Amino acid sequence: MFKIAVIDDENVVRSGIVLETDWGALDCAVVAEGSNGEEGLELISKYHPDIVISDIRMPKMDGIEMLKRLRESGDNTYVIFLSAYNEFSYAREAIRYSAADYILKPYDDGELEQAIIKIENVLKKNKQESELRIEEDVLAQNALIKAGKSKYVAEALDYIGEHLS
């Protein structure tokens, strides 16, 4: 299950995103809600969501500054911006800091869900690749261990490897 944080200063919009989206069908759960970028940074640090859905223009700290600070800290969380502003400068800044998507409000039915599914596919692929690398590392380490052991130890390690998984 993927963790979602929703950051938007408009309570009605934030509640609408949280309540009107079928998170279960997307294999997601909303773990945090915030009303500005400062709060968003704290919540992201605390809950480590996989995906952040954020407004751009918010009080205290806007979404672009929040994303900029995330990237500066080495956080590569996927961020989807929802904005009522069709200004190129916002989109350019979002791209500069590697936003996953930029959706204009009001958005069409299914548009947010499609953006989430696209990110989930990338996350699943990255997880599979990571698991494969770990498995390859374990096999390589076992081969090195067996190379320096007697025949009986090598056979025991083979048996354990076959039956443990």
C-alpha positions as a printed NumPy array, in Angstrom:
array([[  0.   ,   0.   ,   0.   ],
       [  1.285,   3.421,  -0.959],
       [  1.214,   6.335,   1.492],
       [ -0.243,   9.688,   0.412],
       [  0.067,  13.176,   1.93 ],
       [ -2.322,  15.924,   0.834],
       [ -1.173,  19.522,   1.303],
       [ -3.633,  22.308,   0.409],
       [ -4.595,  25.491,   2.234],
       [ -8.235,  25.276,   1.114],
       [ -9.99 ,  22.98 ,   3.578],
       [-12.803,  22.169,   1.147],
       [-10.389,  21.214,  -1.631],
       [ -8.201,  19.136,   0.7  ],
       [-11.218,  17.329,   2.15 ],
       [-12.569,  16.763,  -1.346],
       [ -9.336,  15.112,  -2.461],
       [ -9.207,  12.936,   0.643],
       [-12.883,  11.942,   0.732],
       [-13.807,  11.732,  -2.953],
       [-10.89 ,   9.626,  -4.161],
       [-11.195,   5.842,  -3.953],
       [ -7.837,   5.299,  -2.276],
       [ -8.463,   1.6  ,  -1.668],
       [ -8.876,   0.974,  -5.397],
       [ -5.547,   2.755,  -5.947],
       [ -3.855,   0.658,  -3.231],
       [ -3.209,   3.876,  -1.288],
       [ -3.945,   5.398,   2.089],
       [ -3.84 ,   9.053,   3.082],
       [ -1.446,   9.249,   6.024],
       [ -1.209,  13.035,   6.413],
       [ -2.988,  16.293,   5.607],
       [ -1.516,  19.77 ,   5.834],
       [ -2.49 ,  23.347,   5.029],
       [  0.811,  24.886,   3.896],
       [  4.334,  24.036,   2.8  ],
       [  5.888,  24.354,   6.261],
       [  3.375,  21.902,   7.688],
       [  3.868,  19.744,   4.612],
       [  7.622,  19.459,   5.209],
       [  7.025,  18.391,   8.812],
       [  4.418,  15.814,   7.806],
       [  6.581,  14.431,   5.002],
       [  9.496,  14.074,   7.405],
       [  7.285,  12.354,   9.968],
       [  5.206,  10.015,   7.753],
       [  7.484,   9.447,   4.711],
       [  4.697,   9.307,   2.107],
       [  5.355,   7.791,  -1.296],
       [  3.33 ,  10.512,  -3.029],
       [  2.521,  14.101,  -2.045],
       [ -0.424,  15.902,  -3.605],
       [  0.029,  19.621,  -3.102],
       [ -1.365,  22.985,  -4.051],
       [  1.17 ,  25.495,  -5.352],
       [ -0.018,  28.769,  -3.801],
       [ -0.362,  28.493,  -0.038],
       [  0.364,  30.78 ,   2.908],
       [  3.625,  30.618,   4.903],
       [  5.372,  28.45 ,   2.301],
       [  4.154,  27.651,  -1.19 ],
       [  4.316,  24.23 ,  -2.818],
       [  7.287,  25.092,  -5.044],
       [  9.406,  26.146,  -2.059],
       [  8.339,  22.995,  -0.204],
       [  9.432,  20.867,  -3.172],
       [ 12.693,  22.804,  -3.491],
       [ 13.511,  22.144,   0.177],
       [ 12.617,  18.464,  -0.184],
       [ 15.038,  18.129,  -3.103],
       [ 17.774,  20.069,  -1.307],
       [ 17.484,  17.64 ,   1.616],
       [ 17.823,  14.665,  -0.74 ],
       [ 14.161,  13.633,  -0.496],
       [ 12.922,  12.235,  -3.829],
       [  9.273,  11.831,  -2.827],
       [  6.955,  12.054,  -5.826],
       [  4.986,  15.318,  -5.803],
       [  1.861,  16.018,  -7.833],
       [  0.863,  19.672,  -7.994],
       [ -2.778,  20.69 ,  -8.26 ],
       [ -3.109,  24.341,  -9.172],
       [ -5.721,  26.797, -10.358],
       [ -2.91 ,  28.856, -11.892],
       [ -2.137,  28.247, -15.534],
       [  1.07 ,  30.301, -15.401],
       [  4.099,  28.904, -17.166],
       [  6.456,  30.131, -14.433],
       [  4.83 ,  27.761, -11.92 ],
       [  5.035,  24.812, -14.298],
       [  8.674,  25.639, -15.108],
       [  9.596,  25.722, -11.404],
       [  7.724,  22.458, -10.821],
       [  9.725,  20.833, -13.621],
       [ 12.987,  22.318, -12.329],
       [ 12.495,  20.525,  -9.009],
       [ 11.272,  17.267, -10.584],
       [  7.57 ,  17.37 ,  -9.792],
       [  5.907,  14.163, -10.955],
       [  2.886,  15.941, -12.442],
       [  1.129,  19.308, -12.676],
       [ -2.671,  19.191, -12.879],
       [ -4.849,  22.264, -13.337],
       [ -7.895,  22.748, -11.111],
       [-10.644,  21.929, -11.692],
       [ -9.317,  18.643, -12.989],
       [-11.236,  16.005, -14.913],
       [-12.524,  12.808, -13.304],
       [ -9.761,  10.235, -13.326],
       [ -6.95 ,  12.717, -14.003],
       [ -5.521,  12.584, -10.485],
       [ -5.962,   8.825, -10.363],
       [ -4.047,   8.409, -13.641],
       [ -1.168,  10.49 , -12.29 ],
       [ -1.067,   8.313,  -9.153],
       [ -1.163,   5.071, -11.165],
       [  1.729,   6.304, -13.32 ],
       [  3.813,   6.97 , -10.196],
       [  2.818,   3.635,  -8.631],
       [  4.079,   1.824, -11.727],
       [  7.453,   3.543, -11.388],
       [  7.593,   2.761,  -7.655],
       [  6.741,  -0.919,  -8.274],
       [  9.387,  -1.186, -10.994],
       [ 12.007,   0.419,  -8.73 ],
       [ 11.105,  -1.984,  -5.914],
       [ 11.404,  -5.021,  -8.205],
       [ 14.776,  -3.841,  -9.488],
       [ 15.98 ,  -3.258,  -5.935],
       [ 14.844,  -6.727,  -4.834],
       [ 16.572,  -8.279,  -7.839],
       [ 19.836,  -6.479,  -7.003],
       [ 19.62 ,  -7.694,  -3.395],
       [ 18.991, -11.261,  -4.554],
       [ 21.965, -11.081,  -6.94 ],
       [ 24.176,  -9.737,  -4.125],
       [ 23.15 , -12.588,  -1.821],
       [ 23.887, -15.181,  -4.509],
       [ 27.286, -13.617,  -5.173],
       [ 28.126, -13.619,  -1.46 ],
       [ 27.069, -17.261,  -1.147],
       [ 29.305, -18.17 ,  -4.087],
       [ 32.252, -16.448,  -2.416],
       [ 31.554, -18.197,   0.892],
       [ 31.282, -21.613,  -0.779],
       [ 34.497, -21.079,  -2.726],
       [ 36.491, -21.022,   0.494],
       [ 34.721, -23.95 ,   2.242],
       [ 34.937, -27.694,   2.136],
       [ 32.639, -29.823,  -0.014],
       [ 30.375, -30.622,   2.976],
       [ 29.99 , -26.982,   4.   ],
       [ 29.209, -26.037,   0.377],
       [ 26.533, -28.754,   0.203],
       [ 25.025, -27.579,   3.497],
       [ 24.912, -23.991,   2.238],
       [ 23.224, -25.163,  -0.98 ],
       [ 20.649, -27.108,   1.029],
       [ 19.945, -24.126,   3.294],
       [ 19.678, -21.794,   0.308],
       [ 17.196, -24.061,  -1.459],
       [ 14.978, -24.76 ,   1.532],
       [ 15.116, -21.484,   3.428],
       [ 13.319, -19.439,   0.778]])
